XYZ file of C-alpha atoms in Angstrom:
636
model
C 6.058 6.048 -13.686
C 2.975 6.968 -15.666
C -0.599 8.173 -15.464
C -2.686 5.741 -17.479
C -6.299 5.248 -18.523
C -8.662 3.369 -20.804
C -12.178 3.605 -22.196
C -14.264 0.733 -23.547
C -17.683 1.443 -25.011
C -20.002 -0.760 -27.037
C -20.972 2.425 -28.901
C -17.361 3.122 -29.784
C -14.839 5.527 -28.271
C -14.524 9.051 -29.651
C -11.178 10.744 -30.208
C -12.241 13.766 -28.144
C -12.932 11.483 -25.157
C -9.398 10.127 -25.297
C -8.015 13.632 -25.736
C -9.887 14.721 -22.606
C -8.550 11.690 -20.735
C -4.962 12.428 -21.778
C -5.393 16.071 -20.777
C -6.639 15.088 -17.329
C -3.919 12.485 -16.791
C -1.354 15.023 -17.955
C -1.967 17.323 -14.995
C 1.020 15.661 -13.282
C 4.666 15.885 -14.463
C 5.452 13.654 -17.441
C 7.900 13.349 -20.328
C 5.634 11.990 -23.057
C 1.904 11.681 -23.731
C -0.080 9.796 -26.357
C -3.295 7.885 -27.042
C -4.373 4.820 -29.020
C -7.838 4.228 -30.483
C -9.204 0.972 -31.895
C -12.958 0.801 -32.429
C -14.657 0.185 -29.099
C -11.598 0.867 -26.980
C -8.910 3.421 -26.411
C -5.889 4.004 -24.192
C -4.073 7.070 -22.883
C -0.728 7.390 -21.120
C 1.379 10.223 -19.765
C 4.786 8.720 -19.042
C 7.499 9.906 -16.674
C 10.679 7.939 -17.323
C 12.406 6.452 -14.281
C 14.814 4.091 -16.054
C 16.693 4.032 -19.339
C 14.635 1.166 -20.762
C 11.374 3.124 -20.504
C 12.767 5.668 -22.990
C 13.152 2.986 -25.651
C 9.442 2.682 -26.453
C 6.654 5.254 -26.252
C 3.337 4.442 -24.599
C 0.862 3.102 -25.503
C 2.913 0.148 -26.755
C 1.297 -1.531 -29.788
C 1.442 -5.116 -31.050
C 2.912 -6.013 -34.424
C -0.522 -6.318 -36.036
C -1.761 -3.073 -34.464
C -4.717 -4.763 -32.740
C -3.456 -4.919 -29.143
C -1.970 -2.096 -27.079
C -0.821 -1.625 -23.494
C -0.166 1.160 -21.017
C 1.919 0.562 -17.904
C 2.491 2.481 -14.691
C 5.375 1.623 -12.354
C 8.308 -0.743 -12.697
C 9.103 -4.443 -12.943
C 11.582 -6.107 -10.622
C 12.106 -9.110 -12.912
C 12.141 -7.805 -16.502
C 15.191 -9.871 -17.483
C 13.654 -13.147 -16.332
C 10.393 -12.472 -18.186
C 12.313 -11.422 -21.299
C 14.327 -14.656 -21.182
C 11.143 -16.735 -20.927
C 9.582 -14.837 -23.822
C 12.629 -15.292 -26.041
C 12.601 -19.017 -25.215
C 9.079 -19.065 -26.718
C 10.418 -17.393 -29.865
C 9.160 -13.900 -29.080
C 11.267 -11.100 -30.561
C 11.594 -8.088 -28.276
C 12.330 -4.810 -29.997
C 13.276 -3.146 -26.690
C 13.761 -3.987 -23.023
C 11.147 -1.504 -21.853
C 8.756 -2.718 -19.176
C 5.724 -1.812 -21.280
C 6.864 -3.957 -24.217
C 7.732 -6.857 -21.928
C 4.276 -6.838 -20.302
C 2.543 -6.474 -23.688
C 4.442 -9.457 -25.127
C 3.814 -11.422 -21.930
C 0.077 -10.800 -22.298
C 0.210 -11.985 -25.909
C 2.159 -15.092 -24.862
C 0.321 -16.122 -21.702
C -2.987 -14.239 -21.803
C -4.411 -13.517 -18.310
C -1.911 -15.921 -16.742
C 0.791 -13.322 -17.405
C -0.114 -11.454 -14.210
C 1.440 -13.993 -11.855
C 4.772 -13.639 -13.664
C 5.069 -9.915 -12.998
C 7.050 -8.910 -9.922
C 7.211 -5.241 -9.042
C 5.072 -2.233 -8.283
C 2.769 -1.581 -11.211
C -0.609 -1.277 -12.825
C -1.265 -2.432 -16.383
C -4.082 -1.965 -18.880
C -4.259 -3.861 -22.173
C -6.769 -3.065 -24.915
C -7.194 -6.289 -26.887
C -8.796 -5.746 -30.280
C -8.480 -9.424 -31.123
C -10.636 -10.549 -28.185
C -12.617 -7.307 -28.014
C -11.893 -6.645 -24.344
C -10.012 -4.549 -21.820
C -7.645 -6.453 -19.526
C -5.993 -4.927 -16.451
C -4.043 -5.971 -13.400
C -2.212 -4.535 -10.384
C 0.677 -5.721 -8.275
C 0.352 -7.881 -5.160
C 0.241 -4.918 -2.735
C -1.646 -2.355 -4.798
C 1.060 0.290 -4.755
C -0.279 1.955 -7.882
C -3.990 2.766 -7.893
C -6.311 1.843 -10.735
C -9.970 2.857 -10.574
C -12.881 2.073 -12.862
C -16.559 2.853 -13.362
C -18.960 0.672 -15.335
C -21.905 2.390 -17.051
C -24.194 0.420 -19.412
C -21.793 -1.072 -21.930
C -19.031 1.353 -21.038
C -16.066 1.281 -18.668
C -13.782 4.166 -17.820
C -10.546 3.185 -16.070
C -7.764 5.471 -14.846
C -4.997 5.823 -12.303
C -6.684 8.807 -10.633
C -10.179 9.710 -9.452
C -10.183 13.095 -11.172
C -10.121 11.460 -14.584
C -12.878 9.001 -13.669
C -15.111 11.859 -12.535
C -14.329 13.909 -15.612
C -15.312 11.188 -18.079
C -18.259 9.644 -16.234
C -21.640 10.022 -17.907
C -23.277 11.152 -14.647
C -22.034 13.172 -11.654
C -20.318 11.167 -8.941
C -22.096 10.635 -5.634
C -20.286 10.211 -2.280
C -20.153 6.697 -0.855
C -21.179 6.926 2.810
C -20.205 3.308 3.473
C -16.638 4.086 2.463
C -16.550 7.230 4.604
C -17.827 5.189 7.556
C -14.676 3.085 7.175
C -12.545 6.217 7.213
C -14.217 7.499 10.380
C -14.213 4.252 12.350
C -10.913 2.776 11.062
C -12.813 -0.409 10.166
C -11.200 -1.325 6.848
C -12.965 -4.345 5.397
C -14.157 -3.239 1.931
C -11.504 -4.106 -0.634
C -12.761 -2.411 -3.806
C -14.687 0.670 -2.663
C -13.684 4.332 -3.054
C -15.150 7.614 -1.771
C -17.493 7.610 -4.775
C -20.501 5.365 -5.367
C -19.954 3.139 -8.396
C -16.265 3.975 -8.725
C -14.330 0.873 -7.797
C -10.711 0.160 -7.089
C -9.242 -2.783 -8.979
C -8.383 -5.093 -6.098
C -4.681 -5.758 -5.776
C -3.337 -9.145 -6.889
C -6.337 -9.467 -9.220
C -6.925 -9.344 -12.939
C -9.780 -7.450 -14.571
C -11.511 -8.165 -17.854
C -14.375 -6.345 -19.573
C -15.909 -7.089 -22.971
C -18.938 -4.787 -22.894
C -21.091 -7.348 -21.121
C -19.728 -7.650 -17.591
C -16.646 -7.148 -15.450
C -14.742 -10.325 -14.559
C -12.240 -10.377 -11.703
C -9.800 -13.132 -10.806
C -7.228 -13.435 -8.017
C -3.774 -14.381 -9.296
C -1.739 -14.396 -6.054
C -2.456 -15.737 -2.584
C 0.062 -15.188 0.229
C 1.913 -18.474 0.810
C 1.560 -19.155 4.523
C 2.878 -22.682 5.004
C 6.366 -22.783 6.501
C 8.564 -24.185 3.736
C 11.929 -22.504 4.440
C 13.724 -24.289 7.271
C 17.297 -24.318 8.505
C 19.011 -25.834 11.510
C 20.770 -22.679 12.659
C 20.060 -18.981 13.027
C 23.168 -18.295 10.949
C 21.688 -20.121 7.955
C 18.432 -18.158 8.213
C 20.426 -14.921 8.438
C 22.478 -15.756 5.343
C 19.353 -16.515 3.319
C 17.608 -13.389 4.587
C 20.627 -11.233 3.731
C 20.644 -12.594 0.165
C 16.932 -11.806 -0.228
C 17.325 -8.281 1.167
C 20.333 -7.406 -0.998
C 18.605 -8.732 -4.121
C 15.383 -6.813 -3.388
C 17.295 -3.550 -2.925
C 19.357 -4.181 -6.050
C 16.274 -4.770 -8.171
C 14.492 -1.734 -6.699
C 17.402 0.549 -7.596
C 16.972 0.252 -11.387
C 17.086 3.872 -12.546
C 19.096 6.040 -14.950
C 19.549 8.836 -12.388
C 20.805 8.770 -8.797
C 18.158 7.383 -6.468
C 17.251 8.665 -3.040
C 17.168 6.468 0.051
C 14.960 7.546 2.944
C 16.984 7.177 6.156
C 14.953 7.603 9.321
C 17.555 6.159 11.645
C 15.409 3.120 12.358
C 16.491 -0.459 11.739
C 14.706 -0.868 8.418
C 15.546 2.267 6.430
C 19.083 2.398 7.858
C 19.644 -1.151 6.621
C 18.561 -0.225 3.099
C 20.973 2.731 3.160
C 23.837 0.445 4.183
C 22.866 -2.229 1.662
C 22.745 0.362 -1.138
C 26.233 1.473 -0.135
C 27.578 -2.075 -0.342
C 25.844 -2.700 -3.671
C 27.366 0.475 -5.096
C 30.859 -0.494 -3.923
C 30.409 -3.972 -5.441
C 29.207 -2.508 -8.753
C 25.758 -4.100 -8.383
C 23.597 -1.023 -7.775
C 21.380 -0.507 -10.828
C 21.600 3.279 -10.629
C 24.432 5.785 -11.141
C 24.678 6.536 -7.437
C 22.376 7.316 -4.528
C 21.825 9.929 -1.826
C 20.471 9.604 1.698
C 17.643 11.820 2.945
C 16.370 12.176 6.477
C 13.524 14.080 8.117
C 14.828 16.771 10.453
C 12.219 16.819 13.192
C 12.405 19.262 16.078
C 15.112 18.295 18.562
C 13.663 16.895 21.757
C 10.402 15.843 20.123
C 9.084 12.302 19.729
C 9.938 12.322 16.012
C 13.591 13.377 16.459
C 15.745 10.581 15.029
C 18.611 12.502 13.466
C 21.306 11.189 15.845
C 20.625 7.659 14.570
C 20.447 8.701 10.911
C 23.687 10.669 11.277
C 25.333 7.681 12.925
C 24.538 5.564 9.855
C 25.867 8.233 7.477
C 29.063 8.573 9.541
C 29.418 4.778 9.606
C 29.388 4.771 5.792
C 31.336 8.006 5.345
C 28.505 9.538 3.318
C 26.711 12.870 3.410
C 23.102 12.954 4.567
C 20.593 15.535 3.372
C 18.421 16.637 6.295
C 15.063 18.194 5.421
C 12.513 19.675 7.848
C 9.137 17.969 8.114
C 6.565 19.427 5.746
C 3.996 20.912 8.106
C 1.304 22.913 6.294
C -1.865 24.294 7.811
C -5.190 22.567 7.265
C -6.030 24.544 4.104
C -3.303 22.694 2.229
C -4.824 19.308 3.108
C -8.331 20.409 2.118
C -7.326 22.019 -1.186
C -5.015 19.160 -2.167
C -7.785 16.608 -1.611
C -10.308 18.706 -3.528
C -8.001 18.953 -6.533
C -7.570 15.170 -6.546
C -11.282 14.570 -5.830
C -10.399 12.272 -2.958
C -9.922 12.330 0.786
C -7.039 14.275 2.371
C -3.732 12.583 3.053
C -2.848 11.910 6.687
C -0.303 14.177 8.356
C 2.317 11.439 8.773
C 2.299 11.024 4.988
C 2.239 14.733 4.168
C 5.299 15.373 6.326
C 7.404 13.475 3.747
C 6.659 15.959 0.960
C 9.481 18.395 1.728
C 12.049 15.615 1.662
C 10.633 14.232 -1.571
C 10.665 17.666 -3.206
C 14.308 18.056 -2.213
C 15.164 14.733 -3.836
C 13.434 15.866 -7.042
C 15.359 19.159 -6.920
C 18.572 17.125 -6.619
C 17.746 15.263 -9.837
C 16.201 12.075 -8.471
C 12.934 10.543 -9.599
C 13.033 7.503 -7.318
C 13.246 7.067 -3.526
C 13.876 3.698 -1.856
C 11.729 3.355 1.268
C 11.954 1.066 4.298
C 8.183 0.729 4.598
C 7.261 -2.896 5.251
C 9.908 -3.759 7.800
C 7.545 -3.402 10.740
C 5.047 -5.746 9.112
C 7.417 -8.480 7.960
C 10.352 -8.398 10.370
C 8.677 -7.769 13.726
C 7.508 -11.251 14.637
C 4.774 -12.197 17.137
C 3.863 -14.829 19.731
C 1.981 -16.967 17.231
C 5.077 -19.157 17.167
C 3.490 -21.069 20.062
C 0.704 -22.145 17.702
C 3.200 -23.060 15.012
C 5.027 -25.335 17.460
C 1.751 -27.012 18.482
C 0.695 -27.567 14.856
C 4.081 -29.145 14.095
C 4.210 -31.109 17.389
C 7.547 -29.409 18.077
C 7.329 -29.417 21.860
C 11.076 -28.907 22.297
C 10.810 -25.665 20.318
C 7.775 -24.696 22.388
C 9.740 -25.230 25.587
C 12.710 -23.180 24.347
C 10.424 -20.275 23.409
C 8.682 -20.413 26.772
C 12.009 -20.467 28.592
C 13.251 -17.445 26.704
C 10.046 -15.519 27.457
C 10.205 -16.524 31.128
C 13.746 -15.179 31.283
C 12.871 -11.872 29.597
C 9.378 -11.209 30.977
C 9.036 -13.323 34.129
C 6.994 -16.408 34.983
C 3.538 -14.794 35.099
C 3.820 -12.977 31.800
C 5.296 -16.014 30.064
C 2.513 -18.305 31.331
C -0.213 -15.854 30.296
C 1.270 -15.424 26.814
C 1.700 -19.136 26.246
C -1.828 -19.965 27.461
C -3.466 -17.196 25.420
C -1.819 -18.410 22.221
C -1.991 -22.147 22.892
C -5.467 -22.787 24.276
C -7.420 -21.921 21.091
C -5.504 -24.580 19.157
C -7.299 -27.296 21.136
C -10.819 -25.979 20.441
C -12.689 -27.695 17.547
C -12.952 -25.548 14.408
C -16.774 -25.121 14.394
C -16.754 -23.956 18.012
C -13.804 -21.669 17.358
C -15.599 -20.088 14.391
C -18.661 -19.438 16.537
C -16.569 -17.909 19.316
C -14.793 -15.610 16.870
C -18.082 -14.414 15.405
C -19.454 -13.639 18.858
C -16.243 -11.830 19.789
C -16.519 -9.687 16.663
C -20.088 -8.748 17.568
C -19.030 -7.916 21.126
C -16.133 -5.740 19.890
C -18.428 -3.824 17.565
C -20.926 -3.170 20.373
C -18.167 -1.953 22.697
C -16.361 0.168 20.105
C -17.232 3.863 20.666
C -16.561 4.744 17.016
C -19.422 2.472 15.918
C -21.831 4.550 17.997
C -20.811 7.630 16.031
C -22.187 6.447 12.699
C -25.760 5.947 11.487
C -27.404 2.523 12.101
C -27.425 1.559 8.421
C -23.699 2.284 8.229
C -23.049 0.155 11.304
C -24.800 -2.712 9.545
C -22.771 -2.103 6.384
C -19.513 -2.213 8.356
C -20.609 -5.366 10.206
C -21.597 -7.091 6.946
C -18.308 -6.085 5.332
C -16.353 -7.487 8.273
C -18.108 -10.843 7.988
C -17.353 -10.997 4.255
C -13.742 -10.040 4.943
C -13.400 -12.703 7.640
C -14.926 -15.375 5.414
C -12.137 -14.751 2.891
C -9.387 -15.389 5.462
C -8.044 -18.805 6.565
C -9.295 -20.580 9.686
C -5.871 -21.050 11.233
C -4.881 -18.128 13.462
C -1.322 -18.266 12.138
C -2.430 -18.206 8.516
C -5.156 -15.651 9.315
C -2.562 -13.263 10.719
C -0.317 -13.581 7.678
C -3.169 -13.086 5.209
C -4.509 -10.145 7.173
C -1.160 -8.335 7.092
C -0.611 -9.108 3.411
C -4.081 -8.136 2.195
C -5.418 -5.456 4.574
C -7.576 -2.943 2.661
C -6.139 -0.085 4.726
C -2.803 -0.415 2.970
C -4.572 0.174 -0.353
C -5.653 3.552 1.013
C -2.216 4.478 2.344
C -0.418 3.398 -0.840
C -2.848 5.279 -3.100
C -2.661 8.489 -1.043
C 1.135 8.449 -1.032
C 1.260 7.613 -4.725
C -1.070 10.557 -5.363
C 1.171 12.896 -3.393
C 4.328 11.764 -5.162
C 2.933 11.693 -8.679
C 2.047 15.398 -8.323
C 5.783 16.188 -8.117
C 7.016 13.549 -10.574
C 8.421 11.167 -7.981
C 8.251 7.429 -7.327
C 8.824 5.464 -4.110
C 10.004 1.862 -4.179
C 9.591 -0.615 -1.353
C 12.053 -3.550 -1.258
C 10.612 -4.786 2.045
C 7.165 -5.098 0.474
C 8.306 -6.925 -2.643
C 6.858 -10.378 -3.171
C 10.234 -12.041 -2.656
C 10.765 -10.301 0.676
C 7.225 -10.945 1.897
C 7.255 -14.575 0.807
C 10.492 -15.215 2.690
C 8.850 -13.862 5.845
C 5.597 -15.724 5.211
C 7.362 -19.057 4.706
C 9.783 -18.921 7.632
C 8.991 -19.704 11.294
C 7.739 -16.793 13.412
C 10.190 -17.641 16.185
C 13.222 -16.486 14.162
C 11.850 -12.940 13.957
C 11.045 -12.460 17.645
C 13.537 -13.584 20.274
C 11.985 -12.988 23.677
C 12.088 -9.245 24.279
C 14.105 -8.653 21.098
C 11.961 -7.710 18.096
C 13.275 -8.089 14.542
C 15.770 -10.630 15.844
C 16.658 -12.189 12.476
C 17.108 -8.784 10.871
C 19.449 -7.683 13.674
C 21.510 -10.851 13.308
C 21.779 -10.492 9.536
C 22.729 -6.811 9.733
C 25.475 -7.267 12.327
C 28.674 -5.872 10.824
C 26.643 -3.858 8.296
C 24.734 -1.465 10.570
C 26.440 0.625 13.254
C 25.956 -0.803 16.725
C 24.002 2.223 17.988
C 21.278 1.516 15.406
C 21.548 -2.266 15.585
C 20.798 -2.204 19.309
C 18.117 0.473 19.108
C 14.854 -0.449 20.858
C 12.885 2.809 20.457
C 10.653 4.093 17.646
C 9.782 7.628 16.654
C 6.252 8.976 16.981
C 5.212 11.250 14.124
C 1.921 12.443 15.592
C 1.350 16.103 14.666
C -0.558 17.711 17.524
C -0.761 21.076 15.768
C -2.656 19.704 12.797
C -4.734 17.384 15.001
C -6.039 20.473 16.819
C -6.864 22.054 13.452
C -8.623 18.900 12.309
C -10.676 18.907 15.525
C -11.588 22.570 15.056
C -12.669 21.873 11.478
C -14.904 19.039 12.696
C -16.424 21.238 15.411
C -17.265 23.867 12.816
C -18.457 21.638 9.968
C -19.405 18.145 11.133
C -22.966 18.969 12.179
C -23.728 20.016 8.597
C -21.326 17.980 6.466
C -21.602 14.678 8.355
C -25.323 14.899 9.180
C -26.189 11.813 7.100
C -23.272 9.787 8.470
C -22.610 10.735 12.097
C -24.406 11.581 15.292
C -22.744 14.893 16.175
C -23.625 14.566 19.850
C -21.890 11.180 19.961
C -18.613 12.566 18.614
C -18.562 15.682 20.798
C -16.503 14.025 23.592
C -13.727 13.337 21.064
C -13.635 17.018 20.135
C -12.801 17.901 23.732
C -9.678 15.714 23.776
C -6.348 17.449 24.459
C -4.272 16.354 21.479
C -1.081 17.379 23.275
C -1.714 14.625 25.838
C -1.246 10.852 25.343
C -5.011 10.549 24.921
C -4.748 12.767 21.845
C -2.204 10.425 20.291
C -4.623 7.534 20.844
C -7.430 9.304 18.957
C -5.303 10.886 16.201
C -6.538 8.588 13.417
C -10.183 9.059 14.376
C -9.956 12.858 14.322
C -8.258 12.664 10.941
C -11.024 10.336 9.706
C -13.777 12.740 10.807
C -11.983 15.693 9.258
C -11.177 13.809 6.045
C -14.809 12.751 5.579
C -16.207 16.221 6.343
C -13.701 17.899 4.030
C -14.451 15.408 1.263
C -18.203 16.037 1.491
C -17.624 19.799 1.577
C -15.558 19.741 -1.608
C -18.120 17.428 -3.229
C -20.802 20.045 -2.610
C -18.630 22.781 -4.074
C -16.863 21.197 -7.046
C -18.094 22.367 -10.429
C -16.509 21.016 -13.593
C -17.319 20.925 -17.275
C -16.742 17.587 -18.893
C -14.765 18.572 -22.010
C -15.820 15.405 -23.793
C -19.566 15.973 -23.303
C -19.893 19.675 -22.517
C -22.012 18.751 -19.488
C -21.608 20.594 -16.185
C -20.876 18.074 -13.423
C -21.550 19.431 -9.957
C -23.815 19.095 -6.946
C -24.871 22.727 -6.527
């Protein structure tokens, strides 16, 4: 895990600029820091080692002729395969560090190298031979990478603080982005809270030579069904192989790793799989520990009985840590320090558990995030059956739903999913566009924001929709795999963890795991009233029965902090959000009782209003001296 950055300038890069960049990046825990300067470009890296191989070569990694260098944040899941391919081309690897492997891959395959990388990472290459900066991020955008272009100059870094510090002019808030935060309408893929500061879109490559930025998509979610078996048992065997391999690859570390164990199906499975891998000698870490959030007994977030059942099933100890539950000042100050928006409460509550893992000597935590997205299933299988003319499969699915839900519900579900498949594409496109307009008019959150922001959101939605496939089945898969909201959630959690020198890994969001789900029929994941059907079948005999048969989910809504967020908005929104929101329009929300079910429904909106108001407040108050230029950068 690293904090990385780069500067390209047609006027040349000064050593003091790189020193300032390294100093800013180095505000988070790291083991080693260095810079590299070559004419018009320079790199900086502050590296925290999370595996033995990363200690073999310092960053930035430099080519044999000294003209190309790379900095790398994160980890590869397939370093051995890439190394084998490189050696087959005659490339000599001095080490097995990820940063050398990606540097040599860039030299061997140029921009096409990006599609070969599997893992959670961001990469910047300064290429003195081609006089350009090249960068790329993983398929899900786990590790943020931001950049700002300014007249022959680009500053790129893994955090917003560093971008602001080294920008030639003060940063200005982006009201379009904040409108997304407030309304939960996430359609803009590359925007950030700051005007002109862009996020490198995930699954894309970036190139800049002093003239213009070039972006190219290197991965598209594969949505055609290409994995087929005759029996559920065969699907389960294949799925189990994929899951075990993804966990094994994610465990690569030279210290014991943590495994987050909520007691749900997904995280509990990873805990059990890690146990089996360790017993088989296939875990790529010297041990692991389980960690669980100890919510208040009797509350909606209390899952400890399930987590304890898994630990007892394995005969392992489980570390139980109370939810981190700070007052609102912590959220506001943390966001101000990072020069971003505050983290949501359901992310912040993990911090105590993550700090405990760090105290126990771990730098890596394996997370079950992704299971809900890729294991849940949906009723789009009716459309898949129609497209494939598999009417026997259609009938079986309908019969199962009739048995579980009754005739009326089964008929409604089948009709709702089937009827659109018989509408001609041009008519269907027109209907969808009209439905989007109708939803926007009826959505109360759209009435909160200024007219020009409503138009910006509407325009962004149309652009977003135009980039998705026509087919409802393929649309759904692309939407889940590429939703801009996940970029926000991943970057906020990465920010929180990097501040304590910690890295999360997500086997159920790896490309291999996602592509298995994308390329298998929807019907195997949802069996009538049983969600995650394939996962349950594959985990039988591995998970304890009490977890395997669980049908409930925890609710981590924090009513205490929601009330504080609402109070903050009451006190500050009229002033801070004056250019974005109609205060009178949002007043009804501020009267909501967040202890009631209605409060749970509006929890994200109250966070969005608070987050935007707090961001604008800190923007008005922040005063910094750019150490590279000596210029005061503030808005006072």
